[in-house]
Coordinates of C-alpha atoms in Angstrom, one line a residue:
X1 CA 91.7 129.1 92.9
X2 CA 95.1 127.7 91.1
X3 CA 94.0 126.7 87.8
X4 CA 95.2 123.2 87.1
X5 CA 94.9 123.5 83.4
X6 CA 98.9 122.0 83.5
X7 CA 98.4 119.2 85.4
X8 CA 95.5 118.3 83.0
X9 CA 98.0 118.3 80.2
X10 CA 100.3 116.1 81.6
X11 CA 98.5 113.4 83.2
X12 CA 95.2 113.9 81.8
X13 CA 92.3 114.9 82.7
X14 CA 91.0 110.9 84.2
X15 CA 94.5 111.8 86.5
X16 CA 93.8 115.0 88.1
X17 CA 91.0 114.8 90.9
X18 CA 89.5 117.6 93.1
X19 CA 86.5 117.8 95.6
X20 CA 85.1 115.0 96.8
X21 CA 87.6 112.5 94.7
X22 CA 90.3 113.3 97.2
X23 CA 88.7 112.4 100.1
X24 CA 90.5 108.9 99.8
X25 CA 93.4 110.6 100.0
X26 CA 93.5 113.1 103.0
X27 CA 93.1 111.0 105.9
X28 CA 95.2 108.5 107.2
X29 CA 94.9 104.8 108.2
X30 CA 94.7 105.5 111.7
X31 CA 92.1 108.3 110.9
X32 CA 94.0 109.8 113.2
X33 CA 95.3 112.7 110.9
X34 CA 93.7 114.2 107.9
X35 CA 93.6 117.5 106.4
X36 CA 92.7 119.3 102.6
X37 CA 94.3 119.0 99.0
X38 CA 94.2 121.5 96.0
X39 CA 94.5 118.1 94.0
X40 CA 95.3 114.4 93.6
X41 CA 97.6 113.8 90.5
X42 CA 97.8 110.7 89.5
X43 CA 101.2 110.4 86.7
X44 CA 101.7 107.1 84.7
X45 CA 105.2 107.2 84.1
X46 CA 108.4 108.7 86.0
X47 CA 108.5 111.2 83.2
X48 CA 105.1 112.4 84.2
X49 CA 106.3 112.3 87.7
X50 CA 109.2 114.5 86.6
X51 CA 106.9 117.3 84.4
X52 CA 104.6 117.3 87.7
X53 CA 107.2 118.7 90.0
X54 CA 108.6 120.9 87.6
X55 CA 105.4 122.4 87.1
X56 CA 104.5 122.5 90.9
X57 CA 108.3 124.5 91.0
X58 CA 106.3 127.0 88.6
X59 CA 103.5 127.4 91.0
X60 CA 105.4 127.4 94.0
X61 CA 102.8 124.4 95.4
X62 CA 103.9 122.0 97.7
X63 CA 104.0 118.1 97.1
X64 CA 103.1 115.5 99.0
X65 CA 103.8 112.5 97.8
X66 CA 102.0 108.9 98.7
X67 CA 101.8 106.1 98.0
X68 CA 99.1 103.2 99.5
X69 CA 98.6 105.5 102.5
X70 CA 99.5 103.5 105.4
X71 CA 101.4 105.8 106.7
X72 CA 101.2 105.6 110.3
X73 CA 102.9 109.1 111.6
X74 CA 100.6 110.9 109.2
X75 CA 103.7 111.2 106.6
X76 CA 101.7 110.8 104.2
X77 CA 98.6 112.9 105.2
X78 CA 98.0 116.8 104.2
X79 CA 99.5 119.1 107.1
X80 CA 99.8 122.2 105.1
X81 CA 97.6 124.6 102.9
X82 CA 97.5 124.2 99.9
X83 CA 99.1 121.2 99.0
X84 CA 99.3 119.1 95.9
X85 CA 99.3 115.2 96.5
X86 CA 101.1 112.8 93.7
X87 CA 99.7 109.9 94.1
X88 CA 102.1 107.2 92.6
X89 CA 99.8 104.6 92.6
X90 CA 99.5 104.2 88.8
X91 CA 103.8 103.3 89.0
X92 CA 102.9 99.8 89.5
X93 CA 104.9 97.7 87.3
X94 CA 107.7 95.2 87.7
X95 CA 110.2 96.4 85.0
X96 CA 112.5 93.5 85.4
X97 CA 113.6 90.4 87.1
X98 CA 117.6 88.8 86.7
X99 CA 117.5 85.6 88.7
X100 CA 121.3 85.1 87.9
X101 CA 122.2 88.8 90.0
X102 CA 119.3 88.0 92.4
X103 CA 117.4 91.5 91.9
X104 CA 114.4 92.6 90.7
X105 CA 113.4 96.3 89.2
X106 CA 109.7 97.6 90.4
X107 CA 108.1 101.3 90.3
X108 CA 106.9 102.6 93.0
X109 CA 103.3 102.3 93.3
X110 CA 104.0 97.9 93.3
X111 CA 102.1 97.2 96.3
X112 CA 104.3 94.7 98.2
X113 CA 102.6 91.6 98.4
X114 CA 103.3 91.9 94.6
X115 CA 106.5 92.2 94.3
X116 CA 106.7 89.3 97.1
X117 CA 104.4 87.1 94.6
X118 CA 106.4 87.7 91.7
X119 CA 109.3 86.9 93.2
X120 CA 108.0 83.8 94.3
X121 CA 106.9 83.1 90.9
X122 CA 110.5 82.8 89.9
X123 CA 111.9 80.7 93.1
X124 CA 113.2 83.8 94.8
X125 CA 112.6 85.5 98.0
X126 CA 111.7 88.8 98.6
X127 CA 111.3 89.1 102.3
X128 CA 110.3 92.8 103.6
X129 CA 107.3 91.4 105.4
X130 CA 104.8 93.6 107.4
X131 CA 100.9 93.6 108.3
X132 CA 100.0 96.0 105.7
X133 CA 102.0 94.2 102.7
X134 CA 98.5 93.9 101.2
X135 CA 98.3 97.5 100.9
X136 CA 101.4 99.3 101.3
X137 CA 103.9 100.1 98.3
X138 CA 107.3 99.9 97.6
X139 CA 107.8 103.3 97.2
X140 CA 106.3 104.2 100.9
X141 CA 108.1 101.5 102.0
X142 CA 111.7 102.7 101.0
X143 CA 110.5 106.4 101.7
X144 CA 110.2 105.2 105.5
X145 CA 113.0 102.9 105.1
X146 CA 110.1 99.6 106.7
X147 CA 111.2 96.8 108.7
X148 CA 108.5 94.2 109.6
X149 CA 109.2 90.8 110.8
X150 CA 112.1 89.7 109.1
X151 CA 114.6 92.6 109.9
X152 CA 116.5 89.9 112.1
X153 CA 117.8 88.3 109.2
X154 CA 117.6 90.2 106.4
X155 CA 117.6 93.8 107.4
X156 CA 115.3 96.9 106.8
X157 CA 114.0 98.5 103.4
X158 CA 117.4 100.1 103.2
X159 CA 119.5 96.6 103.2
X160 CA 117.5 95.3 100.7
X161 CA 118.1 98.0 98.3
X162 CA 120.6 98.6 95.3
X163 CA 119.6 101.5 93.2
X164 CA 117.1 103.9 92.7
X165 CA 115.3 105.8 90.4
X166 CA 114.5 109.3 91.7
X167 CA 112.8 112.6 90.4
X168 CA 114.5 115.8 92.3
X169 CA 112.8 118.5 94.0
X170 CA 113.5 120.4 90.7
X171 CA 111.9 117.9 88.0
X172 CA 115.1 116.1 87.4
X173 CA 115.2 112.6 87.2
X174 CA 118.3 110.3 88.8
X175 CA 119.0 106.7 86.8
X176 CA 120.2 105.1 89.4
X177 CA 119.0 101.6 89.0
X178 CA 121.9 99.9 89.0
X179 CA 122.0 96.3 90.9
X180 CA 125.6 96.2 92.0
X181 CA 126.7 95.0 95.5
X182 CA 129.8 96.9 95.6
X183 CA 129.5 100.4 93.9
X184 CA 131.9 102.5 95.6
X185 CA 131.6 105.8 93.4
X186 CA 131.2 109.0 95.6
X187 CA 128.2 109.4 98.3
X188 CA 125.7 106.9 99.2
X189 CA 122.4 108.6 97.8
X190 CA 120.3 105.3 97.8
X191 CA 120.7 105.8 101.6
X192 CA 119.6 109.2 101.5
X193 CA 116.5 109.2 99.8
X194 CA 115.7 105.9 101.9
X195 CA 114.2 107.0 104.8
X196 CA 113.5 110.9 103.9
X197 CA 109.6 110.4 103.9
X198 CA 109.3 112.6 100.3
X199 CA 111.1 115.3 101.8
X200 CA 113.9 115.5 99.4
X201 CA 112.2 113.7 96.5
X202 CA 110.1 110.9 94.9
X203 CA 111.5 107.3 94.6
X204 CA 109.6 106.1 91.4
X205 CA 111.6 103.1 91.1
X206 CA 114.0 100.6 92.7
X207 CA 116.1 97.7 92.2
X208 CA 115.7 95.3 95.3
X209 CA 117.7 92.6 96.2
X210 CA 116.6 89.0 95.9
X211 CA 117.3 85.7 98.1
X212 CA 116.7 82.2 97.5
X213 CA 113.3 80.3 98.6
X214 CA 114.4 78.7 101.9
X215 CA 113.6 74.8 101.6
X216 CA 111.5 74.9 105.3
X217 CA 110.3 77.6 107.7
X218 CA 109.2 76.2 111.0
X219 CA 107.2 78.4 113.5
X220 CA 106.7 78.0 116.8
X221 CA 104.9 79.8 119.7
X222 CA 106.4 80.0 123.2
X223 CA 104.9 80.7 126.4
X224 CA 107.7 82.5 128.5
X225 CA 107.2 83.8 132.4
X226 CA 108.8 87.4 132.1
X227 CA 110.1 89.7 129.4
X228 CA 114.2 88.8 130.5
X229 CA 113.1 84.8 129.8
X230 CA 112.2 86.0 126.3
X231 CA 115.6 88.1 125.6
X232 CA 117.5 84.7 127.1
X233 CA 115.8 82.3 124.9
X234 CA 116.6 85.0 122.0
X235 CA 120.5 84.9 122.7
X236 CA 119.5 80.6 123.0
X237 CA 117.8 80.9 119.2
X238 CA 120.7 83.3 118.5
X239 CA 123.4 80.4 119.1
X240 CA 121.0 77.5 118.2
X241 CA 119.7 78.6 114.6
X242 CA 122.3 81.6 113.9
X243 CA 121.6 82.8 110.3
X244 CA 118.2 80.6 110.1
X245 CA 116.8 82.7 112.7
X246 CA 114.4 84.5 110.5
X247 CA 111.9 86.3 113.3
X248 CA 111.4 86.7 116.9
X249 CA 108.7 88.7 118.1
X250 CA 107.4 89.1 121.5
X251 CA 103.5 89.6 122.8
X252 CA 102.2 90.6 125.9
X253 CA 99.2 88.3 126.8
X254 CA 96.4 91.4 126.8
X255 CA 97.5 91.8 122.9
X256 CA 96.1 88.5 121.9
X257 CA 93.8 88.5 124.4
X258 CA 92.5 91.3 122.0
X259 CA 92.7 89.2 119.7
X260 CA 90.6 86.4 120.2
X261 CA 88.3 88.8 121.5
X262 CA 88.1 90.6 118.5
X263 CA 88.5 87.6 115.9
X264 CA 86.6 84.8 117.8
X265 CA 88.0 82.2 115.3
X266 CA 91.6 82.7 116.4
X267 CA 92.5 80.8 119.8
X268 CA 95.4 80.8 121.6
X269 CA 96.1 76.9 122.1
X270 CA 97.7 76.7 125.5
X271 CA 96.3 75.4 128.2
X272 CA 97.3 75.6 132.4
X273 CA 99.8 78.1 133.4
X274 CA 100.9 78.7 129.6
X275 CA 97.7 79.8 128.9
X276 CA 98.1 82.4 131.6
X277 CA 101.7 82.9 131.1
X278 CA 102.4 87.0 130.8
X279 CA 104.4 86.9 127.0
X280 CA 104.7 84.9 124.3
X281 CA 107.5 84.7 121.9
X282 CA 106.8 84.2 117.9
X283 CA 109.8 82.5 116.6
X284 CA 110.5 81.5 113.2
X285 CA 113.4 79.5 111.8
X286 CA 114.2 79.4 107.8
X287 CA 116.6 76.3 106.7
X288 CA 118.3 75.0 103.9
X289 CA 118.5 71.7 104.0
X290 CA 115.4 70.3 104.3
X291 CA 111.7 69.9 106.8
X292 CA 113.6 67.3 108.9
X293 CA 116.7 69.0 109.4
X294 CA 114.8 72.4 110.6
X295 CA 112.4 70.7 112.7
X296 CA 115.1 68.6 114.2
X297 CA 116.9 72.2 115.1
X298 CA 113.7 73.7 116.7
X299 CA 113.1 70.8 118.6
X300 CA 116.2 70.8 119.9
X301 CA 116.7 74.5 120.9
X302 CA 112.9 74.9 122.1
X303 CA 114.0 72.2 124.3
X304 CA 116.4 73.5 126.0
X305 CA 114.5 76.3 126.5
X306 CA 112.4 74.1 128.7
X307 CA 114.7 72.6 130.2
X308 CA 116.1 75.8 131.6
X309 CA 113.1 77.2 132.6
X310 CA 112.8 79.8 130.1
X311 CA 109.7 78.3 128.7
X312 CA 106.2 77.3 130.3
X313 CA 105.4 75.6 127.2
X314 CA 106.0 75.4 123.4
X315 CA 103.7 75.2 119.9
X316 CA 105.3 74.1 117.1
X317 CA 103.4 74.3 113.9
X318 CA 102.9 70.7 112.1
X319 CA 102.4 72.7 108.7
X320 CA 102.0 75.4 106.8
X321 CA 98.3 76.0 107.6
X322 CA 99.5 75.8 111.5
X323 CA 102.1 78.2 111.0
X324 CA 99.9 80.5 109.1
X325 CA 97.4 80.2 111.8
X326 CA 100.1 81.3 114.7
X327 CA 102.0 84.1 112.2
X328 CA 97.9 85.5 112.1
X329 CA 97.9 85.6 115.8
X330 CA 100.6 88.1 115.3
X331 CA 99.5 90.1 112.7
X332 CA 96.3 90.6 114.1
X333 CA 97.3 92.7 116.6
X334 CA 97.1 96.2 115.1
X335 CA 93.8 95.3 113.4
X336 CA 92.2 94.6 116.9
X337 CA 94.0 97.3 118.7
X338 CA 91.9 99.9 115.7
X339 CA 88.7 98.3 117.1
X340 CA 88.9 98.2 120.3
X341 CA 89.7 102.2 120.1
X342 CA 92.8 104.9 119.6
X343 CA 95.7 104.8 122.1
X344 CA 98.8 106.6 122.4
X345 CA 101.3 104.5 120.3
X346 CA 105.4 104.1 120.3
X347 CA 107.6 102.8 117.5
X348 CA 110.6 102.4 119.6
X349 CA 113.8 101.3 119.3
X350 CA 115.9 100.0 122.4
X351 CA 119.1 97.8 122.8
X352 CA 117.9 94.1 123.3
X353 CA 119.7 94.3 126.8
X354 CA 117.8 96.8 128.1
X355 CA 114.7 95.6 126.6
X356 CA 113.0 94.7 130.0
X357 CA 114.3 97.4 132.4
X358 CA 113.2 99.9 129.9
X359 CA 109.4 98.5 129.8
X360 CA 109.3 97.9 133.3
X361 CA 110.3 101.8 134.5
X362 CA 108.4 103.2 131.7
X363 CA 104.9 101.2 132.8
X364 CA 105.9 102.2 136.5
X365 CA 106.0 105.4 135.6
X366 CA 103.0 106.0 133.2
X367 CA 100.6 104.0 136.2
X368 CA 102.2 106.4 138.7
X369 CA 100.7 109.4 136.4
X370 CA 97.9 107.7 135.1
X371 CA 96.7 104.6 137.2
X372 CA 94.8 102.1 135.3
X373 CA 96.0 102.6 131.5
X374 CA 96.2 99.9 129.5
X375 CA 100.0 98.7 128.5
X376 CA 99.9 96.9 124.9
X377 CA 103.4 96.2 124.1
X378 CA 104.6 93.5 121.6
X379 CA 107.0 94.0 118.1
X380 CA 110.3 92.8 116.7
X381 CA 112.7 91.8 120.1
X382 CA 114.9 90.1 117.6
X383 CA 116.1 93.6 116.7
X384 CA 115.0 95.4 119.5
X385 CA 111.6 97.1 118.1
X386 CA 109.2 97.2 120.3
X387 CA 105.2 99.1 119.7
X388 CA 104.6 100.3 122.9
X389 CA 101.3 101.6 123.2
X390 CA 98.5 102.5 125.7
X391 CA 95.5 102.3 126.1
X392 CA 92.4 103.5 127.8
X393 CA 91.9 100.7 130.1
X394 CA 89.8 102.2 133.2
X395 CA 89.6 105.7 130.9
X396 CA 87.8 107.2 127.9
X397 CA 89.3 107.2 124.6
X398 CA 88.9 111.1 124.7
X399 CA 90.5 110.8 128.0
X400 CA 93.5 109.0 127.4
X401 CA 94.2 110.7 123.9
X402 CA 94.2 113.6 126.4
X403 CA 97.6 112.5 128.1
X404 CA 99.4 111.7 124.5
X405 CA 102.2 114.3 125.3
X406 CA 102.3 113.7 129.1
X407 CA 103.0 109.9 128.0
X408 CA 105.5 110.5 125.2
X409 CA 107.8 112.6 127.5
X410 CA 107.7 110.0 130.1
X411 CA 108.9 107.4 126.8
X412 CA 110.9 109.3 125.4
X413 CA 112.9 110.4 128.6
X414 CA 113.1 106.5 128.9
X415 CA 114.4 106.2 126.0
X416 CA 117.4 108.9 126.4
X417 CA 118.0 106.8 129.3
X418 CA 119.0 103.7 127.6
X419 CA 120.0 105.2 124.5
X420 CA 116.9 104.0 122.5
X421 CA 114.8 105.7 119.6
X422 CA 111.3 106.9 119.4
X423 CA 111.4 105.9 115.7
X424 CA 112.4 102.4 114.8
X425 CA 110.6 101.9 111.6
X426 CA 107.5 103.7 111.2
X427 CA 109.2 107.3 110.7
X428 CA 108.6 110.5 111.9
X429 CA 106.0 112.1 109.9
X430 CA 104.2 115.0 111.4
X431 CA 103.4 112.4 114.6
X432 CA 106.7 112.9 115.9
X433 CA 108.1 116.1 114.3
X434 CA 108.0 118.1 117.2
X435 CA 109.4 116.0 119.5
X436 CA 112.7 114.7 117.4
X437 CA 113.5 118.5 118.0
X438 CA 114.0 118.0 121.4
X439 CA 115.4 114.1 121.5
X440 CA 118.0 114.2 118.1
X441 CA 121.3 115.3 118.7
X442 CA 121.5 118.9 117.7
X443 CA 124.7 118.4 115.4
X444 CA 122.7 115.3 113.7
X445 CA 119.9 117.8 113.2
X446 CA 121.6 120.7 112.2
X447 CA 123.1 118.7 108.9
X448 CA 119.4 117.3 108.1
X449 CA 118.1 120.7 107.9
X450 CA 121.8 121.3 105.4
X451 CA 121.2 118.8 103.2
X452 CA 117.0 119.3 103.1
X453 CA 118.3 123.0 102.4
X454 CA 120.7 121.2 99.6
X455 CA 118.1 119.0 97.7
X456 CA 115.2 121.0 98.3
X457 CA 115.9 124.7 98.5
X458 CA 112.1 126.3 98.0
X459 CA 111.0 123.4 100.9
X460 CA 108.1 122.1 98.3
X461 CA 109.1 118.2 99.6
X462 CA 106.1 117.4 101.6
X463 CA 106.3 120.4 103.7
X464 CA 105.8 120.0 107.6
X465 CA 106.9 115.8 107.8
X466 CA 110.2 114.9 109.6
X467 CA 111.8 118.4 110.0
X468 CA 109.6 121.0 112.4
X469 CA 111.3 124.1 110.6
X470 CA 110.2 122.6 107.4
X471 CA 106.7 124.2 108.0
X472 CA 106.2 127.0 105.6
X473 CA 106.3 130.5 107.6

């Protein structure tokens, strides 16, 4: 076995854990993926970070690094033998905040809803917003380049950074921190590392971008008759609310019918055909001007949503509670789709257009094969990101598992179709490797694999996440 006696000496001994202390570590949220590590190395600084992958460049060891492990492609789970996990989770401090540029310095291992707080503490918004913001860290975040609920407005993990600070795959470390909003020197390498799931090396720090607290955010819930009513009262809120439209997310009824099942003190609070209604629309509208002014606007839109028949009915939340209340409707979701069992799940991209052709050809398709399977589809339709999953329904978890690749060709060949994505924000990991092969455009591929050659010529970047040939031979 590798002796570790130089990990030991750079992190200490507290830092480096073996055995049973990595079982934390290996498996991933979903349990859906786990495998074995050599070790868990825990560094305290980016200069640790730094003397760890130089000394796993001695040993020739692979690295994988993680962050809060929420990963939900397995990018952040064990896929090869052996491998040597960095664990960034001790990189947890805000550095900085500059209210007058609007940015904010954090490490890595800041869980989210941190970095949210503090920037709340000082009157400023920081608004990447997603389920597992409790849990998940900046660093795993940028790595997969997140979304979440407020991409509409304010754009992915990518758009809301403005420098980086980055250890190579050689032990070197980039001071990139910078906060500038034009930097036009040379090659965009924020946007590189953003996105490359620890495959060409470890963000350990990042300077974010900042916005001011919006004076009202109203929320409402909207009972629509058919996925094309929803994308029309989107181009509505689109024209209505422009800017100020903050989120738009779309539900089929069986997801929060899960819901309420799951969590019997959440209720869906429609009543008649509403209550039956197929979707529902989460929309949420920031303003800066003042409660009065933004309800006014919501009222207004929303009602011309009913008065074209695009709605069967409308919530608005009175307050904050109210609008907490229908935003955990929402985000409940994924927690009840892990109880009620493991399905074959899509983090898609597709052109708002073609939103409800794609979804209606694709479930045609899949009950043709498989008659009976579940269809739980509901995500971000303000910017096209749908989770479009299945499960068992009439079937056995083991049995539906069973057609995962049957059920991914018939989504992904749907996707080609209408020039969509099979990742929109939660990356490729190891879930997906295999199949980005066979979907990317072969050019696009080929200059991955160049610059993954580039930056990390002995392929010890998370080995066996994003790129198949990335697998050790």
């Amino acid at each position: 076995m590798m002796k570790l006696d130089g990990l030991v000496d750079i992190v200490g001994a507290d830092h480096v854990l073996v055995g049973e202390q990595t079982a934390p570590y290996v498996t991933d949220w979903r349990g859906r993926f786990s495998g074995k590590a050599l070790a868990v190395v825990r560094p305290g600084s980016t200069a640790e970070v730094a003397a760890v992958v130089r000394w796993a460049n001695e040993q020739r060891l692979p690295l994988l690094p993680q962050g809060g492990n929420t990963s939900l492609c397995g990018g952040a789970t064990p896929s090869v033998e052996p491998v040597l996990i960095l664990s960034l989770l001790r990189l947890n401090q805000i550095r900085s905040i500059d209210t007058a540029n609007d940015t904010i310095v954090v490490e890595a291992g800041c869980i989210l809803q941190q970095v949210q707080d503090y920037a709340a503490a000082h009157q400023r918004l920081f608004p990447l917003s997603l389920a597992a913001e409790g849990s998940c860290t900046i660093g795993g975040n940028l790595a997969t380049n997140a979304g979440g609920t407020q991409v509409l407005r304010y754009g992915n993990a990518r758009d809301l950074a403005l420098g980086l600070e980055v250890v190579t795959a050689d032990g070197q470390i980039w001071h990139g921190l910078r906060g500038l909003r034009k930097d036009n020197t040379g090659y965009d390498l924020c946007s590189l590392f953003i996105g490359s799931e620890g495959t060409l090396g470890i963000i350990t720090a990042a300077t974010l971008k900042l916005y001011p607290v919006p004076v009202a955010q109203n929320t409402a819930l909207v009972a629509v008759r058919s996925l094309e009513a929803a994308a029309q009262l989107l181009s509505l809120a689109r024209q209505g609310f422009d800017a100020g439209l903050t989120a738009f997310e779309v539900m089929a009824h069986n997801c929060l019918e899960a819901v309420v099942q799951c969590f019997p003190e959440q209720r869906l609070a429609f009543s008649g055909e509403a209550a039956q209604a197929p979707w529902f629309v989460l929309i949420e509208l920031s303003d800066n001007e003042s409660e009065l002014h933004a309800r006014q606007r919501l009222e207004e839109v929303l009602g011309q949503a009913l008065e074209q028949d695009l709605a069967l009915d409308v919530i608005i939340a009175e307050n904050t509670r109210q609008s907490q209340e229908l935003w955990h409707l929402r985000e409940s979701i994924p927690l009840a789709e892990k109880v009620l069992g493991k399905s074959v799940k899509h983090d898609i991209g597709v052109p708002v257009s073609e939103v409800a052709d794609f979804v209606t050809q694709t479930n045609a398709q899949i009950q043709a094969a498989y008659p009976g399977v579940e269809h739980v589809i509901f995500g971000h339709l303000g910017d096209g990101n749908l989770h479009y999953n299945v499960a068992k329904g009439r079937y056995t978890e083991a049995e539906v598992l069973s057609f995962e690749k049957a059920i991914y060709k018939i989504v992904f060949d749907q996707l080609q179709r209408v020039q969509g994505t099979l990742s929109a924000e939660h990356g490729i990991g190891q879930l997906k490797r295999d199949w980005l092969v066979l979907y990317q455009d072969p050019v696009e591929l080929a200059l991955m694999r160049q610059i993954k050659q580039a930056l990390d010529p002995l392929n010890l970047m998370n080995p066996g996440k994003l790129l198949a040939d990335s697998l050790p031979k």
